[in-house]
Coordinates of C-alpha atoms (C1' of nucleotides) in Angstrom, one line a residue:
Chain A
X1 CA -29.5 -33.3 -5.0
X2 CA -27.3 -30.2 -4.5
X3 CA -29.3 -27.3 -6.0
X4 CA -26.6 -24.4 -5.1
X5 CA -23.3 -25.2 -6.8
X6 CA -22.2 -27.1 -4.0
X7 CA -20.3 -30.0 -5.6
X8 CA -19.0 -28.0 -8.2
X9 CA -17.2 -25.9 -6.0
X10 CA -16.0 -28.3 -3.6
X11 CA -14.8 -30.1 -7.0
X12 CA -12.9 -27.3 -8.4
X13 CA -11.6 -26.5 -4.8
X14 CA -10.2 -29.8 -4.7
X15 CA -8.8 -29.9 -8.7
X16 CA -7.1 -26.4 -7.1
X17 CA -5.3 -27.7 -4.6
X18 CA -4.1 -30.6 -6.6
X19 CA -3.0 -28.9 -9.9
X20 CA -1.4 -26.6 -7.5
X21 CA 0.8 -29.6 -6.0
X22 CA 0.9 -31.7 -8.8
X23 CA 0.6 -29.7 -12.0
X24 CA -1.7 -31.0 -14.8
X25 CA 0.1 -33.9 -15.5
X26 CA 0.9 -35.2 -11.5
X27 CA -2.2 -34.5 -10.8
X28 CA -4.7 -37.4 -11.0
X29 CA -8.9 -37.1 -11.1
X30 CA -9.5 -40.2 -9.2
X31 CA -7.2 -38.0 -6.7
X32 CA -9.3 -35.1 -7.3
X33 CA -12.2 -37.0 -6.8
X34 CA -11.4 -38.5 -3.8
X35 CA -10.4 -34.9 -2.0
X36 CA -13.5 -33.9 -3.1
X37 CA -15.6 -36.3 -1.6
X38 CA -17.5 -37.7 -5.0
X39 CA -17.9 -40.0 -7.6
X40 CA -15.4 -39.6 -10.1
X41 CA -18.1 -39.7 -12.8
X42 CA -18.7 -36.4 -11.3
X43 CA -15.5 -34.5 -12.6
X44 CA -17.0 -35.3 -16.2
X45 CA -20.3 -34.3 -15.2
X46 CA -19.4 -31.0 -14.1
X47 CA -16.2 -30.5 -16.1
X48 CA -16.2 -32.7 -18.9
X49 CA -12.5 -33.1 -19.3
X50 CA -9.3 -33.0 -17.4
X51 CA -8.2 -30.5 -19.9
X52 CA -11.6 -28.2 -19.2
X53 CA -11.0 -28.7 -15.5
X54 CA -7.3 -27.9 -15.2
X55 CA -8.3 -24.4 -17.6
X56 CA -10.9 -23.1 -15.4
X57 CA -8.4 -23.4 -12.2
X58 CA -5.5 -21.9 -14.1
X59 CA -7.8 -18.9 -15.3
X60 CA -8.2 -18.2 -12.1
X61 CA -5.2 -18.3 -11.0
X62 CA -3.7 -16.1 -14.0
X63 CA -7.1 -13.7 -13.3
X64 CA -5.6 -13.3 -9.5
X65 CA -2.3 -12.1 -10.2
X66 CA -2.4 -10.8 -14.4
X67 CA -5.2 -7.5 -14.1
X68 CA -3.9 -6.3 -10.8
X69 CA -0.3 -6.5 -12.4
X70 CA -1.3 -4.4 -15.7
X71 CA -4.1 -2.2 -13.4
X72 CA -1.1 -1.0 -11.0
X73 CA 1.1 -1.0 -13.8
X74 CA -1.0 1.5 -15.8
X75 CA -1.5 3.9 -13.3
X76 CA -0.8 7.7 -13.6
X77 CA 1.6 9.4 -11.1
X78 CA 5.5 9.7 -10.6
X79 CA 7.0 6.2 -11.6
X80 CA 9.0 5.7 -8.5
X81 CA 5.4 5.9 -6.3
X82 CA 3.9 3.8 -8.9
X83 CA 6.8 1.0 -8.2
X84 CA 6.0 1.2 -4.9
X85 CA 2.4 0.5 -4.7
X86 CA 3.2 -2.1 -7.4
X87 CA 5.4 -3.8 -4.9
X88 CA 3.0 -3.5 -1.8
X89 CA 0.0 -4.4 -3.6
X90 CA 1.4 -6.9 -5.5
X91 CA 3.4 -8.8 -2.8
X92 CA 0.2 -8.5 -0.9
X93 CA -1.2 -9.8 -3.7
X94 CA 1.2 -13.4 -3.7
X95 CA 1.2 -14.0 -0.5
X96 CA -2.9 -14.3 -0.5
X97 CA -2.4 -16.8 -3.1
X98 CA 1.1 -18.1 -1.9
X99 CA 1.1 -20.9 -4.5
X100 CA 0.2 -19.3 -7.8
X101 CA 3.3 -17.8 -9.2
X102 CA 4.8 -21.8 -9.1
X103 CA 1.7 -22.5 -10.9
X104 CA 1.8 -20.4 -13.0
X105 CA 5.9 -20.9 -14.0
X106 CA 5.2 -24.7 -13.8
X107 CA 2.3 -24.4 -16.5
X108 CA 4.8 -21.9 -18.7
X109 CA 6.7 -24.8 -19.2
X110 CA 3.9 -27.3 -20.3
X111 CA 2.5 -24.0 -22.6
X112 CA 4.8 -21.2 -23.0
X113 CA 3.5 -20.0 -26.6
X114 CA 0.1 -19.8 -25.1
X115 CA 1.0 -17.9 -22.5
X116 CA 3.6 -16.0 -23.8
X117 CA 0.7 -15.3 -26.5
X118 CA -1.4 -14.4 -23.4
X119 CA 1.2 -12.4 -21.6
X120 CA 1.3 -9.7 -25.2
X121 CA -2.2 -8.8 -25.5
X122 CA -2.9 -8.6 -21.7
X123 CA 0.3 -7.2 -20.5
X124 CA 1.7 -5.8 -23.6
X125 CA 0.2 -2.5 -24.0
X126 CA 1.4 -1.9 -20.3
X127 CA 4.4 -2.4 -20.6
X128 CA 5.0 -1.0 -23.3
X129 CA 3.8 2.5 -21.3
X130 CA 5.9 1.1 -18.4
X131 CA 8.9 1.6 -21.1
X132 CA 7.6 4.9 -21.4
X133 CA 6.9 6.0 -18.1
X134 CA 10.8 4.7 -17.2
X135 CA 12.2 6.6 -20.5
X136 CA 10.2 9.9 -19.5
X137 CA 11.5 9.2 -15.9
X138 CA 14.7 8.9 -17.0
X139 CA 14.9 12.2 -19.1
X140 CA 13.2 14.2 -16.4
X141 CA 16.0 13.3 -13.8
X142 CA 13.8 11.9 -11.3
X143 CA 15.7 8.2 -11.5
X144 CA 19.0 7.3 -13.3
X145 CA 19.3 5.8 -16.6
X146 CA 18.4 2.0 -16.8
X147 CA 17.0 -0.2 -19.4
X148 CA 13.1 -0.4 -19.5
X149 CA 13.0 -4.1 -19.9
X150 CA 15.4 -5.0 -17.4
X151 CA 14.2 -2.9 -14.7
X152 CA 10.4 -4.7 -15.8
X153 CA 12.1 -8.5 -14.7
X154 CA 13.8 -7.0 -11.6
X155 CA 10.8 -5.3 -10.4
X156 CA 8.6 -8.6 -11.4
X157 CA 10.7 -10.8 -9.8
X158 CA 12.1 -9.7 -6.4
X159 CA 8.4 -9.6 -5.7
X160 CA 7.8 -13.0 -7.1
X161 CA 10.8 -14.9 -6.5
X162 CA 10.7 -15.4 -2.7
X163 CA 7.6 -17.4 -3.5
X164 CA 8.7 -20.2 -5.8
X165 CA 12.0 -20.8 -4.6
X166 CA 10.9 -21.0 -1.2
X167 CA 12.1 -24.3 0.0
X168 CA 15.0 -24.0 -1.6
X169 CA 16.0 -20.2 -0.2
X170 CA 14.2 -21.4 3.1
X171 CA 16.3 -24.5 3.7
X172 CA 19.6 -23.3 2.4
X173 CA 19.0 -19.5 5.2
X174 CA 18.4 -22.6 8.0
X175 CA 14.8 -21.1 8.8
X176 CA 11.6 -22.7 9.8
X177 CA 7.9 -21.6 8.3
X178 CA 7.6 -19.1 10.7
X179 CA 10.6 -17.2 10.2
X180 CA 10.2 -17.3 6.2
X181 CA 6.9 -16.4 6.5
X182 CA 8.2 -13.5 8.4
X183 CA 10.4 -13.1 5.7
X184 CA 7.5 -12.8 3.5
X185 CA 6.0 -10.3 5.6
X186 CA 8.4 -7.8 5.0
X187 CA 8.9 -8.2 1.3
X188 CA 7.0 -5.8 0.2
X189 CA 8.7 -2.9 2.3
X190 CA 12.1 -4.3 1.5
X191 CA 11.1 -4.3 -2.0
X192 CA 10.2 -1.0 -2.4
X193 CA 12.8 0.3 -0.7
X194 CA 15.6 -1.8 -2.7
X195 CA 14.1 -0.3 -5.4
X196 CA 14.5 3.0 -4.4
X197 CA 17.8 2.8 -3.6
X198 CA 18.7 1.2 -6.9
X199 CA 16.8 3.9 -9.0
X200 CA 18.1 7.0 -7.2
X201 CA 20.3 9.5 -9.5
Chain B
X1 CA 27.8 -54.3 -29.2
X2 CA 27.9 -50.7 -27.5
X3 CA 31.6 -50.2 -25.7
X4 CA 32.1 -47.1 -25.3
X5 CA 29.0 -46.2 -23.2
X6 CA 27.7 -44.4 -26.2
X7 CA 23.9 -45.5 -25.6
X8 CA 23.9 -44.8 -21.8
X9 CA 25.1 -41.1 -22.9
X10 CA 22.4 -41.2 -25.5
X11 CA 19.4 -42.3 -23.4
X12 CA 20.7 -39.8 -20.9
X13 CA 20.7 -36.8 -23.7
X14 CA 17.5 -37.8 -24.4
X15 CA 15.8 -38.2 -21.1
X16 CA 17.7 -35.0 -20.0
X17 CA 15.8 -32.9 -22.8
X18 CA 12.5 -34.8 -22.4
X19 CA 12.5 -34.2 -18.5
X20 CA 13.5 -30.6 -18.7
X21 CA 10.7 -29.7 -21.4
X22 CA 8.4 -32.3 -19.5
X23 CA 9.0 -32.8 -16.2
X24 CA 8.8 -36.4 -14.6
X25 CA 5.7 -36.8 -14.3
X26 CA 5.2 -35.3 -18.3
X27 CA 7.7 -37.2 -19.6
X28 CA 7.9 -40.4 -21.1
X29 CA 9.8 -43.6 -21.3
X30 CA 8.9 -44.4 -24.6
X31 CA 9.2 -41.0 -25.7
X32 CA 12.3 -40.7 -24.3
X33 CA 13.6 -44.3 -26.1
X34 CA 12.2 -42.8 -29.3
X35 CA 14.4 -39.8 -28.9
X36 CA 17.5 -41.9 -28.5
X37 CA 16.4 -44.5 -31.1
X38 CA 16.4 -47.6 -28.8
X39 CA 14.3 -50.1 -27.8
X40 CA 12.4 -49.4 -24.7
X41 CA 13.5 -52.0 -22.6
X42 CA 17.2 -50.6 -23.0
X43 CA 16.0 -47.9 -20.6
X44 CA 15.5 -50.2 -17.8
X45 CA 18.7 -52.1 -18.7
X46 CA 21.0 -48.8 -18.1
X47 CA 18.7 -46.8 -15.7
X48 CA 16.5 -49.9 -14.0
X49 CA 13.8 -47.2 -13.2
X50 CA 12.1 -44.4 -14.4
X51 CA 13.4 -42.9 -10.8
X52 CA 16.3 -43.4 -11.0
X53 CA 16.8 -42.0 -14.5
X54 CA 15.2 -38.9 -13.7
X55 CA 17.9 -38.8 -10.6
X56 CA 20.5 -38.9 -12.4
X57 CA 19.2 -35.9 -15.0
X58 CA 18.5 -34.2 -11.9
X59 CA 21.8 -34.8 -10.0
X60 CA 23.6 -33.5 -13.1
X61 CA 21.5 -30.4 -13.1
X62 CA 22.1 -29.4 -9.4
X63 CA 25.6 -30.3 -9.6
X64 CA 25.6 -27.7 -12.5
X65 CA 24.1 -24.6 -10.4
X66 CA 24.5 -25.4 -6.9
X67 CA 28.2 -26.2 -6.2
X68 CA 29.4 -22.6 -8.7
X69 CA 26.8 -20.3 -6.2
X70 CA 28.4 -22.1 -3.4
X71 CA 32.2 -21.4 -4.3
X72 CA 31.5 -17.8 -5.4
X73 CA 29.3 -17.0 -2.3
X74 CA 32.1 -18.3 -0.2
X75 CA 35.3 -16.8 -1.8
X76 CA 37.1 -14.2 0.4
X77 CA 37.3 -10.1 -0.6
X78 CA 34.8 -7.5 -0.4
X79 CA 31.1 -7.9 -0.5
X80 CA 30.5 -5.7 -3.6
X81 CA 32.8 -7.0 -5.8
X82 CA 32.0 -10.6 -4.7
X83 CA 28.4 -9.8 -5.3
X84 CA 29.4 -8.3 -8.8
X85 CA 31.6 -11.3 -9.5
X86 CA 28.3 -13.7 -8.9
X87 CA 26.5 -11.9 -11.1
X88 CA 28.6 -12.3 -13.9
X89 CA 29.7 -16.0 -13.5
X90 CA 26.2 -16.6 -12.6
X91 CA 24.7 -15.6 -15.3
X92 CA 27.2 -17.3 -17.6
X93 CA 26.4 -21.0 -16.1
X94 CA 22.7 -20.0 -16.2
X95 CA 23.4 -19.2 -20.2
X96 CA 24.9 -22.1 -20.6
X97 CA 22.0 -23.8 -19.4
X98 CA 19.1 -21.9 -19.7
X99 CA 16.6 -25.0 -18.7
X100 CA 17.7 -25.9 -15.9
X101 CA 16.5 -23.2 -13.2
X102 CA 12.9 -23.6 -14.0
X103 CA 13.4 -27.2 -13.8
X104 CA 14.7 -27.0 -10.3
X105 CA 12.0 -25.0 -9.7
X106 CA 9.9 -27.6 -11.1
X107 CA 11.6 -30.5 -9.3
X108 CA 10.7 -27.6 -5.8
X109 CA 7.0 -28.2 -6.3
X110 CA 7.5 -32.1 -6.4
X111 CA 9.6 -32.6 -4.1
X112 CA 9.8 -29.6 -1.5
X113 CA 11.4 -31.3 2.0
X114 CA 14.0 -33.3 0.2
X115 CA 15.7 -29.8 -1.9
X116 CA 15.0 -27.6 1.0
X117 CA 17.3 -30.6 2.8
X118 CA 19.6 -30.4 0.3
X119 CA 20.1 -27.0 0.2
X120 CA 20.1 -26.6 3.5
X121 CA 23.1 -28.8 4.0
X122 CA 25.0 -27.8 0.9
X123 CA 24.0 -24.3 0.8
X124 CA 23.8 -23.6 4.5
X125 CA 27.0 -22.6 5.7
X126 CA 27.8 -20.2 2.7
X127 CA 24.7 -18.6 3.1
X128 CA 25.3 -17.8 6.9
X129 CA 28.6 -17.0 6.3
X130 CA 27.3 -14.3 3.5
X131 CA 24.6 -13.1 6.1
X132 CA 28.0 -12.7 8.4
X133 CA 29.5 -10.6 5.4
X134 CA 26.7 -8.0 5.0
X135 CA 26.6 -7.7 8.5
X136 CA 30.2 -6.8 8.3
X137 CA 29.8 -4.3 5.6
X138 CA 27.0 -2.3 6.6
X139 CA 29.1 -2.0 10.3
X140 CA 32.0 -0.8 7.9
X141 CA 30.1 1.9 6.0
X142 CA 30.3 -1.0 2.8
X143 CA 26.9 -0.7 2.4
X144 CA 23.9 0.9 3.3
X145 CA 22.0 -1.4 6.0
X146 CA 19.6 -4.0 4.3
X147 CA 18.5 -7.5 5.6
X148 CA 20.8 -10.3 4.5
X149 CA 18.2 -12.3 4.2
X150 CA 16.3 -10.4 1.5
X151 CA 19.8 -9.4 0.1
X152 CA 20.5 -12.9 -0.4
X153 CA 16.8 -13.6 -2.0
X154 CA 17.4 -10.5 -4.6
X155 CA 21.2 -11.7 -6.0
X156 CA 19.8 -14.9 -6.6
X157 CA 16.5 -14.2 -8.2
X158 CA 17.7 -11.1 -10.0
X159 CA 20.2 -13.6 -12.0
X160 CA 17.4 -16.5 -12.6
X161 CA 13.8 -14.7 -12.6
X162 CA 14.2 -13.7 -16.3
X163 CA 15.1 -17.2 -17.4
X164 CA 12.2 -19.0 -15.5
X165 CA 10.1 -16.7 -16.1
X166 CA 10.8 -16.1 -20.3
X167 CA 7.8 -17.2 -22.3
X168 CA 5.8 -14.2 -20.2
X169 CA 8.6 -11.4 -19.7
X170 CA 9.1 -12.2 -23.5
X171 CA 5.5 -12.3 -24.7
X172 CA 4.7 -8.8 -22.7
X173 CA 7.9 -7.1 -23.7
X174 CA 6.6 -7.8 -27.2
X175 CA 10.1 -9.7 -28.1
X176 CA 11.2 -12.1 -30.2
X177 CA 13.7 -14.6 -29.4
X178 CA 17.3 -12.5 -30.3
X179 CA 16.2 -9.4 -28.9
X180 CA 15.4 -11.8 -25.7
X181 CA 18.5 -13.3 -26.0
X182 CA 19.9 -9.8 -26.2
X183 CA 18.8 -8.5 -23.3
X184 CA 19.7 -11.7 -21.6
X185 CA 23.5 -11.4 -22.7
X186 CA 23.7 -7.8 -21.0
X187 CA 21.7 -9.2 -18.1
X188 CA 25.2 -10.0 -15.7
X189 CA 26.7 -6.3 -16.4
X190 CA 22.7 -5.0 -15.6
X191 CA 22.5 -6.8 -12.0
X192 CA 25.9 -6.1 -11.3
X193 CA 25.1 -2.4 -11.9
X194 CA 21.9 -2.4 -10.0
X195 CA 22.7 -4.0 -7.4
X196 CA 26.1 -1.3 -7.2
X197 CA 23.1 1.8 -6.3
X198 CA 20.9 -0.3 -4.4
X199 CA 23.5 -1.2 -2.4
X200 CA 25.9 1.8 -2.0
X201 CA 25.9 4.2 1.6
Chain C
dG1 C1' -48.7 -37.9 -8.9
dA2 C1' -46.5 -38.3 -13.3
dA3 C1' -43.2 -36.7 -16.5
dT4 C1' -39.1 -34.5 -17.0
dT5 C1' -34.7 -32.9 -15.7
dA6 C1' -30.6 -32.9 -12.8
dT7 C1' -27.5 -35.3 -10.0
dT8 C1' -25.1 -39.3 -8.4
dC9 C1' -23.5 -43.8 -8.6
dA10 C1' -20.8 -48.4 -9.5
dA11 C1' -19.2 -50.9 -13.1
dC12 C1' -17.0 -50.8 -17.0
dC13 C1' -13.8 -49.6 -21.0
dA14 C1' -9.8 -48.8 -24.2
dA15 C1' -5.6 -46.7 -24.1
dT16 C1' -1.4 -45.8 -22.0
dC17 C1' 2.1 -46.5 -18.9
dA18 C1' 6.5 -48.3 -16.6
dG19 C1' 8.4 -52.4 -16.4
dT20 C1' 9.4 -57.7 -17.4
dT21 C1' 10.5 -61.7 -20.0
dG22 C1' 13.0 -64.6 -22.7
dA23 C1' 15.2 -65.1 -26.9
dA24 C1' 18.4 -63.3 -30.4
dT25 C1' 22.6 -60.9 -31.4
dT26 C1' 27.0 -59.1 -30.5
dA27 C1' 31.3 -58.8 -27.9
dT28 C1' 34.9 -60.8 -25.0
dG29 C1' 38.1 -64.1 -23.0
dC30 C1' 40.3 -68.4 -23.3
Chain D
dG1 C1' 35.7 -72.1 -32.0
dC2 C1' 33.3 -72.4 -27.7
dA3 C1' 31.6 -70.6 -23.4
dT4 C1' 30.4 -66.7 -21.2
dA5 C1' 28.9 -62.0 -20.6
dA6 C1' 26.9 -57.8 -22.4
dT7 C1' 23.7 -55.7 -25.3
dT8 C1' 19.5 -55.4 -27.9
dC9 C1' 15.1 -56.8 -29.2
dA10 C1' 9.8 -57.6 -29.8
dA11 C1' 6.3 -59.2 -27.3
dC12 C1' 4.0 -59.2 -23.3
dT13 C1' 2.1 -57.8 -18.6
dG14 C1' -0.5 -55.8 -14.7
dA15 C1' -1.7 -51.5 -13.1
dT16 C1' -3.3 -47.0 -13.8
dT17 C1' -5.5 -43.5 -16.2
dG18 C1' -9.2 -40.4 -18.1
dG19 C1' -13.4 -41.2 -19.5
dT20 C1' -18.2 -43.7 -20.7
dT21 C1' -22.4 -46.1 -19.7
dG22 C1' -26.7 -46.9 -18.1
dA23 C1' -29.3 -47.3 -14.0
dA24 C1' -30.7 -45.3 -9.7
dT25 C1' -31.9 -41.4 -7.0
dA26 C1' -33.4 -36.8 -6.1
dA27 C1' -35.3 -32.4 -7.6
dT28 C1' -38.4 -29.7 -10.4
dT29 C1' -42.4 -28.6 -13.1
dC30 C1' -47.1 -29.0 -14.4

DNA sequence: GAATTATTCAACCAATCAGTTGAATTATGC
DNA sequence: GCATAATTCAACTGATTGGTTGAATAATTC
């Protein structure tokens, strides 16, 4: 008998990787099962459902990369620093967990009132300062005007894009792994720096 | 009697909408028969396969993205005003079908060798011929120096990150669906114009 | 050591799925 | 009008799927 959690983790690691691959509905539990190494009675055991399964991996994966977002996010200090420790931390962030912004845009399809619904009472109040912040930052000279909302998506996604369009940015710039990897390396520093550029007066 | 290949463009309507809101492994056949008020078996008599069907949805959706980034990425004139110019027409084609990036992104999970193939042999030679252009303009004083790489990376996402990524940008901007649409119908002139200052000497 | 609880198992199940079958209906060509 | 081809249909099929069942095994408690 396995007295420390030992299946269940090797179960949910194994539901990870394939809900990662496969979303929820590619994914199969005799598959998940089988990675696993167990009975496929087991997933019930433990999990009771496919539906209970697949929500405890994606609440992890949202937990990864949501709090850090809104914790960086709602930081004091001058907004430009603040967008660039969002963009090192953050990127840092993605490429720990290379495969969770796909997830997480794959499963916004499948769900996006949920998560939408999610995305207002986690993120919301932050961005909603971040409007601020920008506004204030705006009026006190120290970046040109721009719109709040827009400058929220660009700063969002030329950390997060790289990620889930990887094959396809990968294999039309003719590189292998290790050169987009390499790539991914210096994201973060391009990032902020793009950023900069693009904010200056 | 159908004669006029009315059903075939029916069950493609529908099995367009189902496999954009559904994927292929989410979607179907009955589902999709139901939309187009058929007779499942019709499916296989105009598609054979569930495959194959889904090929052709996809074809069409590529064929509506890839071959306009292609043709504007490769047009002679200076790198600015080219980049300007995808911005706009860019946008436009991704307004005019807002599903389609996050189901090629989709399609990336399941299928990531065969698109980054793809790409790579459609895609390839405009996109080293753009990382020859930046190279050109940074030794001509067109631009400030920046990786063409990453350059690439930021035109491309800056112009699809807020449709993939809408249910959540939407939901933590506190939006409803005009004011989204809104911002997306200024969204060309705003990455045209940020990419201007990030770019400039 | 016995009773109870927790874990694991193989076999099984009903529902769903993509696809097939063969007949009926409709359209076309002569 | 008849023969042929194209289209459409309802019923059917075997495989797959997520989940259940009840027994066996292992661990824990007293």
């Amino acid at each position: 008998m396995n007295k420390d959690g030992d299946t269940e983790d090797r179960i949910f690691e194994a539901a990870q990787a394939a809900f990662h691959e496969h979303g929820f509905d590619g994914a199969r539990m005799a598959d998940i099962a089988r990675r696993a190494s167990i009975n496929q009675s087991m997933l019930h055991y433990y999990f009771r459902t496919k539906e209970q399964l697949f929500d405890a991996v994606f609440r992890k994966a949202i937990l990864a990369v949501l709090p850090p977002a809104i914790a960086i996010l709602g930081e004091d200090g001058p907004l430009l620093a603040k967008l660039e420790r969002f963009a090192h931390r953050y990127v840092g962030i993605l490429q720990a967990n290379p495969h969770i912004p796909a997830f997480i845009l794959f499963e916004l399809r499948r769900n996006p009132e949920a998560i939408g619904r999610l995305a207002g009472e986690t993120a919301g109040p932050v961005f909603a300062r971040f409007r601020g912040d920008v506004e204030r930052a705006v009026r006190e000279g120290d970046i040109r005007p721009i719109e709040p909302s827009h400058l929220l998506a660009n700063v969002v996604g030329l950390c997060v894009f790289p990620f889930v369009a990887r094959p396809m940015l990968q294999g039309g710039l003719g590189m292998g792994n290790e050169a987009y990897d390499g790539l991914l390396r210096t994201r973060a520093d391009h990032v902020a720096d793009f950023l900069r550029h693009a904010l200056r007066p």
